[in-house]
């Protein structure tokens, strides 16, 4: 997934998880990254971090773009056209995981997706 | 000193560095000559390619740092050599840069390495984090595995997410210097553990050889 504008950080050893979870998680990352491409501004870079906490996998997607203004997400959600946020939240919720979204104007956007992998990974 | 098995790459990197005021005291094309030449010319910084043939840059790094611990090794690697980068760092390298870096980034990295700073990319932070977690899940060996403090984990995660020391310092309300110290400390613990394990391995195998 790494490109000149996307940096990927991960352990040297493979992170194992059920196939369904892996597919959903990678779809969620792709959605978050395409959102960066569309909304973060032309100069934005993105970083993906994959962590294996043993029993839980954490995927973080951060960009240094324009960020999302306070309340902007809620407005979009109310208007019913917040495809990305909803889609990512839905995918992760289906896996029994949680989503944190941190953003502020000028501060970029940071997703943290926590997904249980069941027992020791 | 520049170590790489590709002559054109070696020459190009040496030229870039000299144009920016560095003195390139030597070059080498394989691991054994890198170790021999480094011992002779005592460079401040060794730029080390990992893919050197039979003996790798990891082995060369380990031997150079063992012979003269004040030598700083900065790994220049192609992408996709993750496991090797991690091994090189455990063997004593103080940072790594992708070969796709610009001449400017390279010069900055060499300067920082010479000053004793760890050159941590987001990718390396992810590898180091992963290594600590891997060690924590392994059955306890004879040498207790090193662990990260809560703050060190916090700092490494932010580096892995691409934040600069300055940005991290602001977010955690500490000084950039303290951020750098935390990053350095995560490397030192990993390298110390690796040396102790190598020494134990050598002793055990030495004893084995005596008995047979």
Short mmCIF file of C-alpha atoms in Angstrom, two decimals:
data_model
loop_
_atom_site.label_atom_id
_atom_site.label_comp_id
_atom_site.label_asym_id
_atom_site.label_seq_id
_atom_site.Cartn_x
_atom_site.Cartn_y
_atom_site.Cartn_z
CA UNK A 1 0.00 0.00 0.00
CA UNK A 2 3.00 2.29 0.46
CA UNK A 3 3.50 5.10 -2.07
CA UNK A 4 5.54 8.32 -1.96
CA UNK A 5 2.68 9.97 -0.08
CA UNK A 6 1.61 6.97 2.03
CA UNK A 7 3.92 5.48 4.63
CA UNK A 8 3.13 2.07 6.12
CA UNK A 9 4.51 0.97 9.50
CA UNK A 10 4.03 -2.59 10.70
CA UNK A 11 5.79 -5.33 12.70
CA UNK A 12 8.45 -7.40 10.95
CA UNK A 13 6.48 -10.57 11.67
CA UNK A 14 3.09 -11.30 10.07
CA UNK A 15 -0.02 -10.19 11.91
CA UNK A 16 -2.48 -13.06 11.86
CA UNK A 17 -6.24 -12.68 11.99
CA UNK A 18 -9.31 -14.35 10.53
CA UNK A 19 -9.62 -13.85 6.77
CA UNK A 20 -12.96 -12.06 7.02
CA UNK A 21 -11.57 -9.59 9.54
CA UNK A 22 -8.48 -9.01 7.41
CA UNK A 23 -10.60 -8.29 4.33
CA UNK A 24 -12.90 -5.88 6.19
CA UNK A 25 -9.99 -4.13 7.84
CA UNK A 26 -8.11 -3.63 4.60
CA UNK A 27 -11.30 -2.35 2.94
CA UNK A 28 -11.70 0.11 5.80
CA UNK A 29 -8.09 1.32 5.39
CA UNK A 30 -8.60 1.78 1.66
CA UNK A 31 -11.71 3.84 2.32
CA UNK A 32 -9.92 6.00 4.84
CA UNK A 33 -7.03 6.52 2.41
CA UNK A 34 -9.28 7.40 -0.50
CA UNK A 35 -10.95 9.88 1.82
CA UNK A 36 -7.55 11.42 2.45
CA UNK A 37 -7.02 11.67 -1.27
CA UNK A 38 -10.36 13.39 -1.82
CA UNK A 39 -10.55 15.71 1.16
CA UNK A 40 -7.21 16.28 2.85
CA UNK A 41 -5.75 18.53 0.16
CA UNK A 42 -3.22 17.91 -2.62
CA UNK A 43 -0.14 18.17 -0.38
CA UNK A 44 -1.42 15.78 2.28
CA UNK A 45 0.58 12.71 3.23
CA UNK A 46 -0.80 9.71 5.06
CA UNK A 47 0.61 7.18 7.50
CA UNK A 48 -0.76 3.73 8.23
CA UNK A 49 0.31 1.91 11.40
CA UNK A 50 -0.55 -1.74 12.03
CA UNK A 51 -0.11 -3.06 15.57
CA UNK A 52 -0.70 -6.49 17.05
CA UNK A 53 -1.51 -6.25 20.76
CA UNK A 54 -2.17 -9.97 21.10
CA UNK A 55 -5.92 -10.52 20.95
CA UNK A 56 -6.44 -7.14 19.40
CA UNK A 57 -5.21 -5.52 16.20
CA UNK A 58 -4.99 -1.74 15.99
CA UNK A 59 -4.89 0.04 12.66
CA UNK A 60 -4.22 3.75 12.63
CA UNK A 61 -4.57 5.97 9.60
CA UNK A 62 -3.33 9.52 10.00
CA UNK A 63 -2.99 12.36 7.51
CA UNK A 64 -1.51 15.83 7.81
CA UNK A 65 -4.15 17.46 5.65
CA UNK A 66 -6.70 20.16 6.31
CA UNK A 67 -8.67 18.18 8.91
CA UNK A 68 -12.40 18.30 9.42
CA UNK A 69 -14.00 21.30 11.11
CA UNK A 70 -15.90 20.75 14.35
CA UNK A 71 -19.44 19.65 13.69
CA UNK A 72 -18.77 19.08 10.00
CA UNK A 73 -19.06 15.31 10.40
CA UNK A 74 -22.28 15.56 12.36
CA UNK A 75 -23.80 17.85 9.71
CA UNK A 76 -22.81 15.53 6.91
CA UNK A 77 -24.14 12.56 8.86
CA UNK A 78 -27.45 14.32 9.45
CA UNK A 79 -27.68 15.12 5.75
CA UNK A 80 -27.19 11.45 5.04
CA UNK A 81 -24.15 11.72 2.80
CA UNK A 82 -21.38 10.63 5.06
CA UNK A 83 -20.54 7.47 3.19
CA UNK A 84 -17.00 6.98 4.36
CA UNK A 85 -17.31 7.50 8.08
CA UNK A 86 -20.41 5.34 8.25
CA UNK A 87 -19.00 2.65 6.08
CA UNK A 88 -15.80 2.39 8.11
CA UNK A 89 -17.68 2.43 11.40
CA UNK A 90 -20.05 -0.23 10.08
CA UNK A 91 -17.29 -2.55 8.96
CA UNK A 92 -15.44 -2.30 12.26
CA UNK A 93 -18.61 -2.64 14.35
CA UNK A 94 -19.45 -5.83 12.44
CA UNK A 95 -16.12 -7.23 13.59
CA UNK A 96 -16.89 -6.32 17.21
CA UNK A 97 -14.37 -3.51 17.13
CA UNK A 98 -14.33 0.17 17.92
CA UNK A 99 -13.42 3.29 15.98
CA UNK A 100 -11.86 6.49 17.24
CA UNK A 101 -11.71 9.54 15.01
CA UNK A 102 -9.63 12.54 15.99
CA UNK A 103 -9.64 15.60 13.77
CA UNK A 104 -9.39 19.36 13.96
CA UNK A 105 -9.01 22.08 11.32
CA UNK A 106 -5.39 22.17 10.18
CA UNK A 107 -4.52 19.17 12.32
CA UNK A 108 -5.27 16.44 9.81
CA UNK A 109 -7.42 13.42 10.55
CA UNK A 110 -6.54 10.38 12.59
CA UNK A 111 -8.49 7.13 12.61
CA UNK A 112 -7.80 4.37 15.09
CA UNK A 113 -9.52 1.08 14.36
CA UNK A 114 -9.47 -1.53 17.14
CA UNK A 115 -10.49 -5.05 16.16
CA UNK A 116 -10.50 -8.11 18.43
CA UNK A 117 -8.80 -11.12 16.85
CA UNK A 118 -9.85 -13.65 19.44
CA UNK A 119 -7.18 -15.04 21.76
CA UNK A 120 -3.45 -14.71 21.29
CA UNK A 121 -2.61 -13.44 17.84
CA UNK B 1 32.00 5.89 4.56
CA UNK B 2 29.64 4.41 1.96
CA UNK B 3 29.00 0.65 1.71
CA UNK B 4 26.98 -0.65 -1.26
CA UNK B 5 27.48 -3.41 -3.78
CA UNK B 6 26.32 -1.28 -6.72
CA UNK B 7 29.23 0.85 -8.02
CA UNK B 8 27.03 3.52 -9.60
CA UNK B 9 24.87 3.90 -6.53
CA UNK B 10 27.97 4.05 -4.32
CA UNK B 11 29.55 6.74 -6.47
CA UNK B 12 26.30 8.71 -6.67
CA UNK B 13 25.76 8.73 -2.91
CA UNK B 14 29.41 9.66 -2.28
CA UNK B 15 29.14 12.55 -4.77
CA UNK B 16 25.87 13.80 -3.23
CA UNK B 17 27.46 13.79 0.21
CA UNK B 18 30.64 15.53 -0.92
CA UNK B 19 28.61 18.21 -2.69
CA UNK B 20 26.99 18.91 0.66
CA UNK B 21 30.27 19.29 2.50
CA UNK B 22 30.78 15.79 3.88
CA UNK B 23 34.12 14.04 3.59
CA UNK B 24 33.70 10.53 2.21
CA UNK B 25 36.75 8.78 3.69
CA UNK B 26 36.15 5.36 2.12
CA UNK B 27 33.77 3.14 0.20
CA UNK B 28 33.31 -0.64 0.26
CA UNK B 29 31.36 -3.07 -1.86
CA UNK B 30 30.96 -6.09 0.43
CA UNK B 31 30.68 -6.92 4.12
CA UNK B 32 34.20 -8.24 4.84
CA UNK B 33 35.92 -5.28 3.19
CA UNK B 34 33.47 -2.89 4.89
CA UNK B 35 34.50 -4.27 8.29
CA UNK B 36 38.21 -4.21 7.43
CA UNK B 37 38.16 -0.70 5.98
CA UNK B 38 35.98 0.73 8.76
CA UNK B 39 38.45 -0.58 11.32
CA UNK B 40 41.29 1.07 9.45
CA UNK B 41 39.81 4.47 8.56
CA UNK B 42 37.52 4.92 11.61
CA UNK B 43 34.67 6.82 9.94
CA UNK B 44 32.20 8.83 12.05
CA UNK B 45 29.26 7.49 10.08
CA UNK B 46 28.90 4.37 7.92
CA UNK B 47 26.12 4.37 5.34
CA UNK B 48 25.25 0.71 5.09
CA UNK B 49 23.39 -1.12 2.35
CA UNK B 50 21.91 -4.37 3.68
CA UNK B 51 21.90 -6.44 0.53
CA UNK B 52 25.62 -7.09 0.10
CA UNK B 53 25.77 -10.73 -0.98
CA UNK B 54 26.81 -13.73 1.10
CA UNK B 55 27.59 -11.72 4.21
CA UNK B 56 24.93 -9.11 4.77
CA UNK B 57 25.01 -5.53 5.95
CA UNK B 58 23.52 -6.78 9.23
CA UNK B 59 26.66 -8.82 9.94
CA UNK B 60 28.91 -5.97 8.84
CA UNK B 61 27.00 -3.58 11.11
CA UNK B 62 27.36 -5.89 14.07
CA UNK B 63 31.10 -6.33 13.54
CA UNK B 64 31.81 -2.65 12.92
CA UNK B 65 29.93 -1.54 16.02
CA UNK B 66 31.47 -4.33 18.12
CA UNK B 67 34.98 -3.30 17.07
CA UNK B 68 34.40 0.40 17.60
CA UNK B 69 31.14 1.27 19.40
CA UNK B 70 31.40 4.99 18.67
CA UNK B 71 30.98 4.33 14.94
CA UNK B 72 27.46 5.28 13.86
CA UNK B 73 25.81 3.12 11.25
CA UNK B 74 22.95 4.50 9.18
CA UNK B 75 21.18 1.86 7.10
CA UNK B 76 20.10 2.77 3.58
CA UNK B 77 17.73 0.12 2.39
CA UNK B 78 15.36 -0.64 -0.42
CA UNK B 79 11.74 -0.93 0.65
CA UNK B 80 10.51 -4.33 1.66
CA UNK B 81 13.59 -5.33 3.66
CA UNK B 82 11.73 -4.96 6.95
CA UNK B 83 13.08 -7.94 8.82
CA UNK B 84 16.64 -7.06 7.79
CA UNK B 85 16.26 -3.45 8.85
CA UNK B 86 15.08 -4.58 12.26
CA UNK B 87 18.05 -6.97 12.56
CA UNK B 88 20.49 -4.24 11.55
CA UNK B 89 19.06 -1.91 14.18
CA UNK B 90 19.29 -4.63 16.82
CA UNK B 91 22.88 -5.21 15.67
CA UNK B 92 23.72 -1.59 16.44
CA UNK B 93 22.61 0.63 13.55
CA UNK B 94 21.24 3.92 14.82
CA UNK B 95 18.72 4.54 12.12
CA UNK B 96 17.52 3.85 8.65
CA UNK B 97 16.53 5.67 5.54
CA UNK B 98 14.86 4.37 2.41
CA UNK B 99 16.91 4.49 -0.76
CA UNK B 100 14.11 6.56 -2.25
CA UNK B 101 15.05 9.45 0.08
CA UNK B 102 16.24 12.68 -1.52
CA UNK B 103 19.86 13.85 -1.33
CA UNK B 104 18.66 16.52 1.07
CA UNK B 105 17.04 13.98 3.38
CA UNK B 106 20.16 11.83 3.22
CA UNK B 107 22.39 14.76 4.20
CA UNK B 108 20.11 15.61 7.13
CA UNK B 109 20.07 11.99 8.25
CA UNK B 110 23.87 11.72 8.10
CA UNK B 111 24.20 14.92 10.12
CA UNK B 112 21.77 13.73 12.75
CA UNK B 113 23.44 10.33 12.90
CA UNK B 114 26.86 11.97 13.36
CA UNK B 115 25.40 13.99 16.24
CA UNK B 116 24.34 10.77 17.89
CA UNK B 117 20.62 11.02 17.19
CA UNK B 118 18.55 8.06 16.10
CA UNK B 119 17.15 8.49 12.59
CA UNK B 120 13.71 7.06 13.05
CA UNK B 121 11.26 6.85 10.19
CA UNK B 122 7.64 5.94 10.81
CA UNK B 123 8.39 2.52 9.34
CA UNK B 124 11.23 1.83 11.77
CA UNK B 125 9.10 2.91 14.72
CA UNK B 126 6.46 0.38 13.64
CA UNK B 127 9.11 -2.36 13.43
CA UNK B 128 10.56 -1.56 16.85
CA UNK B 129 7.09 -1.45 18.44
CA UNK B 130 6.29 -4.79 16.86
CA UNK B 131 9.56 -6.29 18.10
CA UNK B 132 8.93 -5.29 21.72
CA UNK B 133 5.45 -6.77 21.52
CA UNK B 134 6.75 -9.97 19.92
CA UNK B 135 9.31 -10.36 22.70
CA UNK B 136 6.61 -9.80 25.33
CA UNK B 137 4.57 -12.74 23.99
CA UNK B 138 7.52 -15.13 23.70
CA UNK B 139 8.05 -17.67 26.47
CA UNK B 140 10.42 -16.09 28.98
CA UNK B 141 13.99 -16.79 27.96
CA UNK B 142 16.95 -16.75 30.30
CA UNK B 143 17.47 -13.08 29.62
CA UNK B 144 14.33 -11.17 30.51
CA UNK B 145 13.08 -9.32 27.43
CA UNK B 146 13.31 -5.54 27.62
CA UNK B 147 10.05 -3.64 27.89
CA UNK B 148 8.92 -0.18 26.86
CA UNK B 149 7.67 2.27 29.42
CA UNK B 150 4.20 3.71 28.87
CA UNK B 151 5.70 6.97 27.67
CA UNK B 152 8.11 5.23 25.29
CA UNK B 153 5.23 3.30 23.74
CA UNK B 154 3.24 6.51 23.38
CA UNK B 155 6.15 8.30 21.68
CA UNK B 156 6.96 5.39 19.34
CA UNK B 157 3.32 5.13 18.27
CA UNK B 158 3.24 8.79 17.35
CA UNK B 159 6.52 8.48 15.42
CA UNK B 160 5.03 5.50 13.60
CA UNK B 161 2.04 7.68 12.70
CA UNK B 162 4.42 10.08 11.00
CA UNK B 163 4.59 12.86 13.55
CA UNK B 164 7.77 14.90 13.94
CA UNK B 165 9.53 15.23 17.31
CA UNK B 166 8.28 18.80 17.54
CA UNK B 167 4.69 17.81 16.92
CA UNK B 168 4.94 14.93 19.42
CA UNK B 169 6.48 17.24 22.00
CA UNK B 170 3.54 19.65 21.64
CA UNK B 171 0.98 16.88 21.82
CA UNK B 172 2.51 15.30 24.95
CA UNK B 173 3.56 18.61 26.51
CA UNK B 174 7.24 17.61 26.81
CA UNK B 175 10.37 19.01 25.14
CA UNK B 176 11.52 17.77 21.71
CA UNK B 177 14.77 16.75 23.44
CA UNK B 178 12.80 14.47 25.77
CA UNK B 179 11.01 12.97 22.77
CA UNK B 180 14.40 12.17 21.19
CA UNK B 181 15.64 10.66 24.45
CA UNK B 182 12.65 8.34 24.62
CA UNK B 183 13.24 7.20 21.05
CA UNK B 184 16.98 6.62 21.71
CA UNK B 185 16.19 4.65 24.82
CA UNK B 186 13.91 2.23 22.94
CA UNK B 187 16.83 1.47 20.58
CA UNK B 188 19.47 1.15 23.29
CA UNK B 189 17.44 -1.40 25.24
CA UNK B 190 16.88 -3.46 22.11
CA UNK B 191 20.59 -3.38 21.18
CA UNK B 192 21.74 -4.24 24.69
CA UNK B 193 19.39 -7.22 24.82
CA UNK B 194 20.67 -8.38 21.45
CA UNK B 195 24.33 -8.18 22.58
CA UNK B 196 23.62 -10.14 25.76
CA UNK B 197 21.82 -12.83 23.76
CA UNK B 198 24.64 -13.03 21.18
CA UNK B 199 27.21 -13.34 23.96
CA UNK B 200 25.25 -16.10 25.65
CA UNK B 201 24.83 -17.92 22.35
CA UNK B 202 28.57 -17.73 21.69
CA UNK B 203 29.43 -19.00 25.18
CA UNK B 204 26.99 -21.89 24.95
CA UNK B 205 28.25 -22.92 21.54
CA UNK B 206 31.85 -22.51 22.64
CA UNK B 207 31.23 -24.86 25.56
CA UNK B 208 29.49 -27.30 23.24
CA UNK B 209 32.52 -27.39 20.97
CA UNK B 210 34.78 -28.16 23.96
CA UNK B 211 32.68 -31.10 25.04
CA UNK B 212 32.60 -32.88 21.68
#
